[in-house]
Coordinates of C-alpha atoms in Angstrom, one line a residue:
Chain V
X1 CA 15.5 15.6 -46.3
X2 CA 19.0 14.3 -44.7
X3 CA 20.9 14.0 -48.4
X4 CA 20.0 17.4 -48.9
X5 CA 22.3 18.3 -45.7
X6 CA 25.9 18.8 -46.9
X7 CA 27.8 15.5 -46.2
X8 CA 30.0 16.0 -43.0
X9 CA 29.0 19.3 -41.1
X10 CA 25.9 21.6 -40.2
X11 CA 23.4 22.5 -42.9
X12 CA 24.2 25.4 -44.3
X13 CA 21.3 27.9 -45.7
X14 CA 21.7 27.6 -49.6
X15 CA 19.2 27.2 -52.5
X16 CA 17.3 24.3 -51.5
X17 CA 18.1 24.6 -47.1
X18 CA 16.7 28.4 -46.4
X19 CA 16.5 29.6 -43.0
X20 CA 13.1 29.9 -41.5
X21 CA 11.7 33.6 -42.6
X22 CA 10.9 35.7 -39.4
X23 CA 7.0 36.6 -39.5
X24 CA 6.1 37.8 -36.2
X25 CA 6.6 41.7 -37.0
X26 CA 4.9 44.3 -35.7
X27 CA 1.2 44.6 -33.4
X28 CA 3.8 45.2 -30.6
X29 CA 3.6 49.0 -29.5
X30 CA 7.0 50.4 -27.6
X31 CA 7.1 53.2 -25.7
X32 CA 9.2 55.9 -27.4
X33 CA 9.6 58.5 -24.7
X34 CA 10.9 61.3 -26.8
X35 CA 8.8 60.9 -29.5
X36 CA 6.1 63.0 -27.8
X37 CA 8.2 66.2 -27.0
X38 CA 9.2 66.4 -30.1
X39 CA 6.2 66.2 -31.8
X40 CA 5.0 68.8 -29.1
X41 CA 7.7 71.4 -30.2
X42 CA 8.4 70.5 -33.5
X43 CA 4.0 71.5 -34.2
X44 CA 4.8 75.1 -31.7
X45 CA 8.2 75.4 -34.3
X46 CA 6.3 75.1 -37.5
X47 CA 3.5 76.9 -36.0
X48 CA 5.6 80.2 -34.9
X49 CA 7.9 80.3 -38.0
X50 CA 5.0 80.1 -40.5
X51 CA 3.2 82.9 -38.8
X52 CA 6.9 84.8 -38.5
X53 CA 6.8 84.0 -42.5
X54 CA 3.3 85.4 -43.3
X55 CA 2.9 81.6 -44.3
X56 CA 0.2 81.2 -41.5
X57 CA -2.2 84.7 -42.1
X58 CA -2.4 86.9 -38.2
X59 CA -6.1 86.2 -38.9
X60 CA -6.3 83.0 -39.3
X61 CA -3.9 81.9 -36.2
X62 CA -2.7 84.1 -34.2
X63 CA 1.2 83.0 -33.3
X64 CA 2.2 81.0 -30.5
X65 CA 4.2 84.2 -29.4
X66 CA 1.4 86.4 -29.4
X67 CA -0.6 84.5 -27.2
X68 CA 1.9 83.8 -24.8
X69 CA 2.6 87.2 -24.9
X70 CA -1.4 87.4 -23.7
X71 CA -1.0 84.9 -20.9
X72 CA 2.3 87.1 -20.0
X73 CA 0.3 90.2 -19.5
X74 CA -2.6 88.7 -17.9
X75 CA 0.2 87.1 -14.9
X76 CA 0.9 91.0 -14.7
X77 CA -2.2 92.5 -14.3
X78 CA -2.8 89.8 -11.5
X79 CA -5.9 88.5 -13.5
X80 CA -4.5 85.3 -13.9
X81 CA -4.3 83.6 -10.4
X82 CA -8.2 85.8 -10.3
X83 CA -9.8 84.0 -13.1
X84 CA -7.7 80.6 -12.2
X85 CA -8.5 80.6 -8.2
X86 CA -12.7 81.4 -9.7
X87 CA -12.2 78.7 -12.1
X88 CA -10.6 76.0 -9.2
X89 CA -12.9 76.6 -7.1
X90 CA -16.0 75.5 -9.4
X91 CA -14.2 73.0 -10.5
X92 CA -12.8 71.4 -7.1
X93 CA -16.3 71.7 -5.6
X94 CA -18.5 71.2 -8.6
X95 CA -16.2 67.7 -9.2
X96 CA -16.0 66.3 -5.8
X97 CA -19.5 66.9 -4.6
X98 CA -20.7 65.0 -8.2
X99 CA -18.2 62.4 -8.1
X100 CA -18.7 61.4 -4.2
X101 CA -22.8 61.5 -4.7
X102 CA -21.5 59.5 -7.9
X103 CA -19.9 57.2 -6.4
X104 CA -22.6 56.4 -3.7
X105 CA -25.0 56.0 -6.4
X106 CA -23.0 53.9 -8.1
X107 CA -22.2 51.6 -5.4
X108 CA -26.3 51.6 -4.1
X109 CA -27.2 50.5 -7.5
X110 CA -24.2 48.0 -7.7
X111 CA -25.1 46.5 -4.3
X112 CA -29.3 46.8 -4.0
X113 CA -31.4 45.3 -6.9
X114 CA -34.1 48.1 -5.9
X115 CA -31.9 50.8 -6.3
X116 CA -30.6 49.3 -9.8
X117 CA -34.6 48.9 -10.7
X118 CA -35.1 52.4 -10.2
X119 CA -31.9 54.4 -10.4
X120 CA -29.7 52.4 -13.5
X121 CA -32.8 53.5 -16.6
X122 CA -32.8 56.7 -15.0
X123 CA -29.3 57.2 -15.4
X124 CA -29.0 55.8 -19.1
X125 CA -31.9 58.5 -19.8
X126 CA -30.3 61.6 -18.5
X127 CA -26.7 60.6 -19.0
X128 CA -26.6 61.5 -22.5
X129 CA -28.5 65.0 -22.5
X130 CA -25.9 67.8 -22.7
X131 CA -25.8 69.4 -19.7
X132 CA -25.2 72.8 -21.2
X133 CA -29.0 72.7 -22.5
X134 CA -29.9 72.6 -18.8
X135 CA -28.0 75.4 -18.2
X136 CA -31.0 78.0 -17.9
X137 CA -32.8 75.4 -15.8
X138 CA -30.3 75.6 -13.4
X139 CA -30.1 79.4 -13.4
X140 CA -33.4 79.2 -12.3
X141 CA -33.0 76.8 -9.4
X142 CA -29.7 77.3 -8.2
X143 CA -29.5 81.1 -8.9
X144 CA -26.9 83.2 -11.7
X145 CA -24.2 82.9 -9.1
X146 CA -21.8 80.3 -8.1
X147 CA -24.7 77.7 -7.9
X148 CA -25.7 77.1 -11.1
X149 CA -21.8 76.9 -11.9
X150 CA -20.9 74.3 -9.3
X151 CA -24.3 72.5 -10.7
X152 CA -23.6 72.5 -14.2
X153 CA -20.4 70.6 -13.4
X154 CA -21.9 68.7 -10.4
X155 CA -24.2 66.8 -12.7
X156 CA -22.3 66.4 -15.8
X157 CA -19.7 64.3 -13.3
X158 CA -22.3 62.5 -11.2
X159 CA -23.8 60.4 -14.0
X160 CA -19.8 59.3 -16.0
X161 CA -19.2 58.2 -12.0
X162 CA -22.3 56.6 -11.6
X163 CA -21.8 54.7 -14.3
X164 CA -18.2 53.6 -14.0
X165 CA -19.1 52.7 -10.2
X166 CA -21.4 50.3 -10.8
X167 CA -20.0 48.8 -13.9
X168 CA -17.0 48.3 -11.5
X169 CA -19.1 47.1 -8.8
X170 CA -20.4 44.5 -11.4
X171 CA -17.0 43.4 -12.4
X172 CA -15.8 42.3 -9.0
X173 CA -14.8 38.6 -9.2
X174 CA -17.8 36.8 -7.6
X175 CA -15.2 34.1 -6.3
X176 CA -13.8 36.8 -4.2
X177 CA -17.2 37.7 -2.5
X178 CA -17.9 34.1 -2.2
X179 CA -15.0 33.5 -0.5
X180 CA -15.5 36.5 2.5
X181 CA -19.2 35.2 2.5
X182 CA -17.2 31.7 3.3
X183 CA -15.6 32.9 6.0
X184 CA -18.4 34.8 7.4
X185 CA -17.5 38.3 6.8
X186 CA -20.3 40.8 8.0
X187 CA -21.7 42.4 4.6
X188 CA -20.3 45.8 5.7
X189 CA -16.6 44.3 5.8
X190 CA -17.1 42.4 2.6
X191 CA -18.4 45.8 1.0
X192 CA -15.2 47.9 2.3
X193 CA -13.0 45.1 2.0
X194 CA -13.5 43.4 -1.5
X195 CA -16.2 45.1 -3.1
X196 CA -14.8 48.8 -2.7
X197 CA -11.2 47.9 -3.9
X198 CA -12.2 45.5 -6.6
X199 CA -14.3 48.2 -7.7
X200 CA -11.5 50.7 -7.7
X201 CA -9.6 50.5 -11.1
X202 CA -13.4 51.2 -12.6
X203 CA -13.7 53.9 -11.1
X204 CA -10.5 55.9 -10.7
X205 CA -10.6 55.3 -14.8
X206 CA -14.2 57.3 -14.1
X207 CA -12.5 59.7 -12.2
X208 CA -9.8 60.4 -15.7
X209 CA -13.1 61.1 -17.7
X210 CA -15.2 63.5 -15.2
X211 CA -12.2 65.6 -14.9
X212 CA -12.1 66.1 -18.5
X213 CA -16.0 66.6 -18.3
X214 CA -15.6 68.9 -15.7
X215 CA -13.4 71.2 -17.5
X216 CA -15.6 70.8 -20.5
X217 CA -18.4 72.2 -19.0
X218 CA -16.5 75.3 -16.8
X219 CA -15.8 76.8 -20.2
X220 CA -20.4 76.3 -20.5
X221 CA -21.2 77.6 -16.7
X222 CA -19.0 80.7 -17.1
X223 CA -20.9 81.3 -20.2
X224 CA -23.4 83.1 -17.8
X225 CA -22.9 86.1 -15.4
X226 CA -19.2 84.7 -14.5
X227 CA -17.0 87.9 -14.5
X228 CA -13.9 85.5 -13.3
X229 CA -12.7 82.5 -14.9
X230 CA -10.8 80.7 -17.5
X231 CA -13.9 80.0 -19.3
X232 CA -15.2 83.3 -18.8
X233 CA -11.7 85.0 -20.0
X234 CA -12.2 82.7 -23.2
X235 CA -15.5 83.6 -24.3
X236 CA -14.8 87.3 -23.4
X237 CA -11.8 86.7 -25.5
X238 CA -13.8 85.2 -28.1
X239 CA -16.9 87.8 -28.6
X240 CA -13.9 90.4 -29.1
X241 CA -12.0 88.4 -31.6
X242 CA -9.1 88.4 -29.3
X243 CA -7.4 85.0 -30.6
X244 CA -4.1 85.6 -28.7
X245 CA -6.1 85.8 -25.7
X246 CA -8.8 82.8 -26.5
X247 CA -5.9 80.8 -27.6
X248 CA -3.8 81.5 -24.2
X249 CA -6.9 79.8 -22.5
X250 CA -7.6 77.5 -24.3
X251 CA -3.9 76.3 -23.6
X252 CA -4.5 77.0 -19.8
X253 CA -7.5 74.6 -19.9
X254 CA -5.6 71.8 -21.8
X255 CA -2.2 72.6 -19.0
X256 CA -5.3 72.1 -16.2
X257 CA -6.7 68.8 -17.6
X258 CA -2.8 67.6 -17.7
X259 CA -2.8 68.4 -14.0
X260 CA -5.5 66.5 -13.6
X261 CA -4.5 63.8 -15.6
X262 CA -1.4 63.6 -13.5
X263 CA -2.7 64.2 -10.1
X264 CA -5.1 60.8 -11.3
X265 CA -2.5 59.2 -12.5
X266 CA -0.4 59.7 -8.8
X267 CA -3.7 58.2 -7.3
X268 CA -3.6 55.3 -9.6
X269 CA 0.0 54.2 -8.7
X270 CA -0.7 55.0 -5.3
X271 CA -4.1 52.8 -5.1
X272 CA -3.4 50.1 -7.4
X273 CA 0.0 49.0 -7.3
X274 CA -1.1 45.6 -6.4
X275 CA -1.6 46.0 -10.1
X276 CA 1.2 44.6 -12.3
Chain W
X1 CA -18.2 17.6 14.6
X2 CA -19.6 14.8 11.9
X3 CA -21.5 16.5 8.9
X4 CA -24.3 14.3 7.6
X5 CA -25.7 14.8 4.2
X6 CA -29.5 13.9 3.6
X7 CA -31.4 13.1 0.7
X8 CA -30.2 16.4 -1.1
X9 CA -31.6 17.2 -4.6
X10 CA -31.5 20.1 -6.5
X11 CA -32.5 21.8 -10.2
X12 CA -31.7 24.6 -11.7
X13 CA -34.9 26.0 -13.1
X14 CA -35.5 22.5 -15.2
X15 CA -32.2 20.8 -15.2
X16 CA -32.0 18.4 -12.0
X17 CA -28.6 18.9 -10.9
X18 CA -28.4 16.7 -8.0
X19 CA -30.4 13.7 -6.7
X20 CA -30.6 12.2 -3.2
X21 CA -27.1 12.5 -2.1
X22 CA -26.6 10.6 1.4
X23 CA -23.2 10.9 2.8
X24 CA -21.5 10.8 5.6
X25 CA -18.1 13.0 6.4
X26 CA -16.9 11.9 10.0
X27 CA -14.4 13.7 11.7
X28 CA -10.7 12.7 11.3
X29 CA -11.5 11.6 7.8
X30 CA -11.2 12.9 4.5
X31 CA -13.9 12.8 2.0
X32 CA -13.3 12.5 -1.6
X33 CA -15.7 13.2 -4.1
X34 CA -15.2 12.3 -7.8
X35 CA -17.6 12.4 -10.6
X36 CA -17.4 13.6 -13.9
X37 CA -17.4 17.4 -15.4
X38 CA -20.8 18.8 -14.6
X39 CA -22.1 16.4 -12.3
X40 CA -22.8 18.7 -9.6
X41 CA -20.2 17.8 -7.4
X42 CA -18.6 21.9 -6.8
X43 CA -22.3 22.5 -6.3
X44 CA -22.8 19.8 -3.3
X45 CA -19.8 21.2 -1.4
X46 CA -21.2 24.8 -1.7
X47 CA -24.5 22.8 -0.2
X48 CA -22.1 21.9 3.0
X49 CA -20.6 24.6 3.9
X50 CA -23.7 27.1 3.2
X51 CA -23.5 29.2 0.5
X52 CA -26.1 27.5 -1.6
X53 CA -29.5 25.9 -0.3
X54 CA -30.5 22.7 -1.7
X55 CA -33.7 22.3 -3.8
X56 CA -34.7 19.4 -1.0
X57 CA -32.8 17.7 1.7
X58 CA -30.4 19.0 4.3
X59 CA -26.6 19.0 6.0
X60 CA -27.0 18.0 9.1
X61 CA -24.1 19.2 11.4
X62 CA -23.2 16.6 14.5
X63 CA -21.6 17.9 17.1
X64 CA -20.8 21.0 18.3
X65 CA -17.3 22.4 16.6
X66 CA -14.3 22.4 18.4
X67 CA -14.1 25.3 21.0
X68 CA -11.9 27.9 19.4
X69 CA -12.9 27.6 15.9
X70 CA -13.9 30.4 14.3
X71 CA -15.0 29.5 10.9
X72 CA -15.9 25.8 11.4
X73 CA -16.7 24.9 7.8
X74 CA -13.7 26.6 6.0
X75 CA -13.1 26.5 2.3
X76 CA -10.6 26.3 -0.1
X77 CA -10.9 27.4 -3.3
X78 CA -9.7 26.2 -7.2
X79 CA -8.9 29.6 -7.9
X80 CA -7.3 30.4 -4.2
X81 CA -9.5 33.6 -3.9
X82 CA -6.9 35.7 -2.5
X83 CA -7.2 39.5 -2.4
X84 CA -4.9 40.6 -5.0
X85 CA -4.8 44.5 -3.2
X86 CA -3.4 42.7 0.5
X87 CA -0.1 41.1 1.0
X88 CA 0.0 37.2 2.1
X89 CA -0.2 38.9 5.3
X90 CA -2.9 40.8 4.6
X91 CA -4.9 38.3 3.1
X92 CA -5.1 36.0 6.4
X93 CA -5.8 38.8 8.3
X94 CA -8.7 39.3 6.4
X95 CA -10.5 36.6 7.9
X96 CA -9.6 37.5 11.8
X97 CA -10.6 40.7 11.5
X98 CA -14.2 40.4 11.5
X99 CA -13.5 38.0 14.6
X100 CA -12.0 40.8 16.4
X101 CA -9.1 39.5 16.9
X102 CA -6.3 42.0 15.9
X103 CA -3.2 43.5 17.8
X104 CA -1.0 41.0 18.6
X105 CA -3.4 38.1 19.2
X106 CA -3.6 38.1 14.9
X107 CA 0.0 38.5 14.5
X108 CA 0.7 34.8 16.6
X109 CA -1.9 33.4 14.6
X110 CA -0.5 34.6 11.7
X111 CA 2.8 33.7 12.1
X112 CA 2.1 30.9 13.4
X113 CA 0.0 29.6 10.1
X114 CA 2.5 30.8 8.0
X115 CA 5.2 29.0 9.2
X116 CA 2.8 26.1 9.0
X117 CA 3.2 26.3 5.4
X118 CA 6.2 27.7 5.2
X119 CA 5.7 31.2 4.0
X120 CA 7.2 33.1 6.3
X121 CA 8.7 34.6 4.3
X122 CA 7.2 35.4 1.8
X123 CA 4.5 37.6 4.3
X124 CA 4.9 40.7 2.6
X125 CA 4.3 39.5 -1.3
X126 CA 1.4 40.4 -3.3
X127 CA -0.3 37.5 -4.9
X128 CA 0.6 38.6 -8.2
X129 CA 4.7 37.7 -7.0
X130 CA 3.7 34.5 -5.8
X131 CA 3.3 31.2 -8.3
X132 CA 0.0 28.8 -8.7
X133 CA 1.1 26.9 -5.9
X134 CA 2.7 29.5 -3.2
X135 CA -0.8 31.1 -4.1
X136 CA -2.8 28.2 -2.6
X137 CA -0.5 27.5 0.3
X138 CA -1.7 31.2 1.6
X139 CA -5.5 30.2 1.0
X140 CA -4.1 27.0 3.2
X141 CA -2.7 28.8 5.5
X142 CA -5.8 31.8 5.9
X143 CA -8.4 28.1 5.8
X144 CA -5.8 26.7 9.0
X145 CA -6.0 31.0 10.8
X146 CA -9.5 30.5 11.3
X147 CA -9.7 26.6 13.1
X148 CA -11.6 25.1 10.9
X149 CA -13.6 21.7 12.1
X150 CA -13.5 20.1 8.0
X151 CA -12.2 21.6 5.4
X152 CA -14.3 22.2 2.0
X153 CA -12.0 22.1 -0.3
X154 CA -13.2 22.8 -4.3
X155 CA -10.6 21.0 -6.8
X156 CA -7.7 23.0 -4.4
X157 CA -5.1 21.5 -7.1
X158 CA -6.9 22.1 -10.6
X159 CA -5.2 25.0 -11.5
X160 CA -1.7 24.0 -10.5
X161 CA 0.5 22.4 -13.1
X162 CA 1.3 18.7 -12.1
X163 CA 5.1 19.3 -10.0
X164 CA 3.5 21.4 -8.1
X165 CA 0.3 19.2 -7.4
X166 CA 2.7 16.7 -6.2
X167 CA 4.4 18.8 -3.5
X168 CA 1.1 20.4 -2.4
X169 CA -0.2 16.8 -2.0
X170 CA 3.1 15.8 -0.2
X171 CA 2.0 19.2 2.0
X172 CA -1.3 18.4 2.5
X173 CA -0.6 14.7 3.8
X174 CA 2.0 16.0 6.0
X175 CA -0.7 18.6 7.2
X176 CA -3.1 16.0 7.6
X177 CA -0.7 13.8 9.6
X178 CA -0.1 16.7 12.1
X179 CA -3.4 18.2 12.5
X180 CA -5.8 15.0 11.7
X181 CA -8.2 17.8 10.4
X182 CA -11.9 16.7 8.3
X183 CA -12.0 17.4 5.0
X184 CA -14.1 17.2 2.4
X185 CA -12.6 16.9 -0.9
X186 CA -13.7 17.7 -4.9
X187 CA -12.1 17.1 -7.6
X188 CA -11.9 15.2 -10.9
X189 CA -8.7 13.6 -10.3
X190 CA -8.8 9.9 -9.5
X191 CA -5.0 9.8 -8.5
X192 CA -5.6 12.5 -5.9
X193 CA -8.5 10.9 -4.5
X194 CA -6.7 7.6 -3.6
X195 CA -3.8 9.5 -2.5
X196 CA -5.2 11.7 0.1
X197 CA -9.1 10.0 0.9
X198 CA -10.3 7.5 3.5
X199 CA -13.5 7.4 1.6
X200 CA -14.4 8.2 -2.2
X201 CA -17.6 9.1 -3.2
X202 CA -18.1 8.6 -6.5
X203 CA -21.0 10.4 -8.8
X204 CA -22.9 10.0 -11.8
X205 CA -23.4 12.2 -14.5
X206 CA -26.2 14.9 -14.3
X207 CA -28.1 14.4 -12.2
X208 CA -25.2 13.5 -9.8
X209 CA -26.2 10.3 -7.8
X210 CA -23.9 8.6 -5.6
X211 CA -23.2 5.6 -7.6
X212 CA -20.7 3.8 -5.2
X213 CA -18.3 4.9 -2.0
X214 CA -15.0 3.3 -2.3
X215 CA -12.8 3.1 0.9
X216 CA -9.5 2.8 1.3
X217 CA -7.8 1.9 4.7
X218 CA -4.3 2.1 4.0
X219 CA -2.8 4.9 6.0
X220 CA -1.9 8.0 4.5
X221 CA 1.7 7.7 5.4
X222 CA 2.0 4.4 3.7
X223 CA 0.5 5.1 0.3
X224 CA 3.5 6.3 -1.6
X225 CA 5.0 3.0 -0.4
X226 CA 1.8 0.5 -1.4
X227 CA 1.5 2.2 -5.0
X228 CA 0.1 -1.4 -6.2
X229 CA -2.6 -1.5 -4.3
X230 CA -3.7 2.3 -4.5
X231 CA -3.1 1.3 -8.7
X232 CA -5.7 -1.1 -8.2
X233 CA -8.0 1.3 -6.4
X234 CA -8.0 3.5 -8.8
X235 CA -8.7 1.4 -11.8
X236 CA -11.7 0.3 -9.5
X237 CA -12.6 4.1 -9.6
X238 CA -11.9 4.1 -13.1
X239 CA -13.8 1.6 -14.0
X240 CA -16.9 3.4 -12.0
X241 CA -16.3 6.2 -13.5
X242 CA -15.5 5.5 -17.5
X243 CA -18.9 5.0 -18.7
X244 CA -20.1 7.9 -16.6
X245 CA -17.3 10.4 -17.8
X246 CA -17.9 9.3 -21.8
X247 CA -21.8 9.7 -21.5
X248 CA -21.1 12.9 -19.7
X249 CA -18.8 14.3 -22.4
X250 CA -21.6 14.3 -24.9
X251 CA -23.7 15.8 -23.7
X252 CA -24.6 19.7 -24.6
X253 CA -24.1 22.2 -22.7
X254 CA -27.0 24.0 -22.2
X255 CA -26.7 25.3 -18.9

């Protein structure tokens, strides 16, 4: 190879000395911060002038004006902060009382090989039935009113929690119980100590997907004797053909899962910032 | 407080792991114990300090521990076992807590280990800030918060890259000089083991049999000075060990 090098200086790419081709492009995802805004606007943009245009038929789609002339008259009539503060309220108690029972089942059958034997199949079996099918069972037990709401919700977010829990449970490094069974940590401080936060990532991630859940199945316990709600203002919405109005609830529901997404998100940094 | 191994043997379901271990780990002294991958020898020091049982035979503990120590068989890990969600601080505290001791009684033992090891500091970094070897000086310096009678101490420089194996060594003689603690000591690495042991256990393959005890009475302080002798040593080990360590290699692993 050294006589192909031009006598007295640096190789110099030519025909025969080419410079190493660079092949390690792409696979390598950047964060592009406006991107998503844009997108965002640019879709409402399109959306507004092609209805503006006859492009998009009223029937079809009702314009983003339209509907946010809706949500405009429904902050006037006071009806918002009604159906929202119904809609909360299921939601808030519905979600805390499944995800806490969650999470205690989760770390039972994490921790005791009993309650895995019994409690992790029963899980797997009812996990996947829609909980909107149980919807009339629950009418019956819990009653039309707020009960059968708050359930509805309450056991479509126990079993994601229980779940996540004791998958988190399961992932804990062994080294790290090892080591607080070393130093002859009392099974209560190795359970709030390691266990519990090693679990934590697991199940704040179960936390992100309940919420969503949770809001899924408002919209399917308003379905029944709710006269207040989001859900209840969409399906009202709906059986009239309203579109402006179904479609200014449907974007309420999708501005509540943001929130949240956000408020989990907060937790996240605040919990786990030993993360990197 | 002496610990004295008996006639331990153990399988896993059908693979015999262990077989008749006698050994002796008298206080003062470090123990080294080398063997081949997969001889059983991480498994042994879980025996001693209690968190496995033995198949057959026992640890028999001489002595009462030292008054004042809280954790008397105290290990230290390959993989330092440090609680990535507490600070260094936070991770030595750990271990007093469930002693009760808290307030200001923790904070002088806390301080006083982690000047010990110099990581003052660095008390308030997460283990995630804090390199392979800063990492295990903390798991050092929670072992030193508790009083430990002898040490357990599970390949404690694997998984440090070889600089820093040298200044941790450097450390841990230092720390042996002051202190005089027991230790029993695992790894793999011959050059350790006549660096820092009085006496070196040296194992089979599966199933781990003690196949010779090699002791070395130079003084710790003079080793980096006699490098000759402890050269010779360790061929000695070497030459234990070579046939051992090939076998061993070929063997599947089915375990």
């Amino acid at each position: 190879m050294s006589d192909r090098v031009a006598a007295g200086g640096e190789p110099k790419p030519t025909d025969i000395n080419k410079t190493v081709p660079f092949r390690g492009r792409g696979f390598n995802p950047q964060p592009l911060g406006v991107i998503a805004p844009v997108v965002f606007v640019g879709l409402i943009a399109f959306w507004e002038v092609g209805s503006q245009t006859g492009f998009i038929s009223d029937l079809v789609l009702p314009a983003p004006s339209e509907a946010f002339e809706a949500f405009l008259q429904l902050l006037e009539t006071g009806m918002f902060w009604k159906h929202l503060s119904a809609s909360l309220q299921r939601l808030v108690i519905g979600w805390i009382c499944g995800t806490v029972l969650g999470v205690i089942a989760g770390m039972a059958i994490g921790l005791f090989s009993l309650a895995r034997a019994a409690l992790a199949p029963l899980v797997s079996a009812i996990f996947p039935i829609p909980k909107i099918a149980l919807l009339p069972l629950f009418i019956i037990w819990f009653g039309i009113g707020e009960g059968s709401k708050v359930a509805t919700i309450l056991f479509g977010t126990f079993f994601p929690t229980v779940i996540s829990t004791y998958g988190g449970v399961d992932n804990v490094d062994r080294n790290l119980i090892r080591m607080g069974q070393s130093f002859g940590l009392s099974w209560s401080s190795i359970v709030r100590k390691i266990i519990l936060p090693g679990a934590l990532p697991a199940i704040l991630s179960g936390f992100r997907i309940s919420a969503s859940i949770a809001i899924i199945l408002l919209v399917a316990a308003e379905m029944i004797g709710a006269e207040f709600g989001i859900g209840a203002y969409i399906l009202l919405a709906g059986s009239l053909f309203a579109t402006d109005q179904l479609i200014a609830g449907v974007a309420m529901l999708s501005v509540l899962g943001l929130c949240f997404a956000w408020l989990i998100g907060r937790a996240e940094k605040y919990f786990l910032d030993w993360r990197a | 407080m002496d610990l004295h191994l008996q006639k331990i043997s153990h399988s896993y379901d059908d693979v015999e792991v262990l077989r008749g271990i006698d050994l002796e780990i008298n206080q003062g002294q470090i123990v080294c114990i080398v063997g081949p991958s997969g001889c059983g020898k991480s498994t042994l020091l879980r025996f001693i300090g209690g968190l496995e049982r033995p198949s057959s035979g026992q640890v028999i503990q001489i002595g009462e521990p030292p008054t004042g120590s809280l954790n008397p068989l105290t290990y230290i890990f390959q993989d330092f076992a440090l609680l990535p969600w507490r600070t260094v601080w936070g991770n030595v505290s750990l271990v007093l807590e469930d002693h009760g001791i808290k307030g200001s009684a923790a904070e002088d033992i806390i301080s006083d280990v982690l000047a010990r090891t110099k990581l003052t500091e660095f008390k308030k970094a997460l283990p995630r800030q804090l390199s392979g070897g800063m990492k295990q000086r903390v798991a050092i310096a929670r072992a030193l918060a508790v009083k430990p009678a002898v040490l357990l101490m599970d390949e404690p420089l694997s998984a440090l890259d070889s600089q820093t194996r040298e200044l941790l060594m450097d450390d841990l003689v230092d720390l042996w000089l002051r202190e005089g603690f027991t230790a029993c000591y695992v790894t793999h690495n011959l050059a350790e083991a006549v660096r820092l042991g009085h006496r070196i256990a040296v194992l089979s393959r599966r199933p781990g049999q003690i196949r010779d005890i090699v002791e070395i009475d130079i003084p710790l302080e003079d080793r980096p000075n006699r490098s000759g002798e402890l050269a010779g040593k360790q061929q000695q080990l070497w030459d234990l060990m070579r046939q051992e360590a090939l076998a061993a290699d070929k063997e599947l692993l089915d375990v």
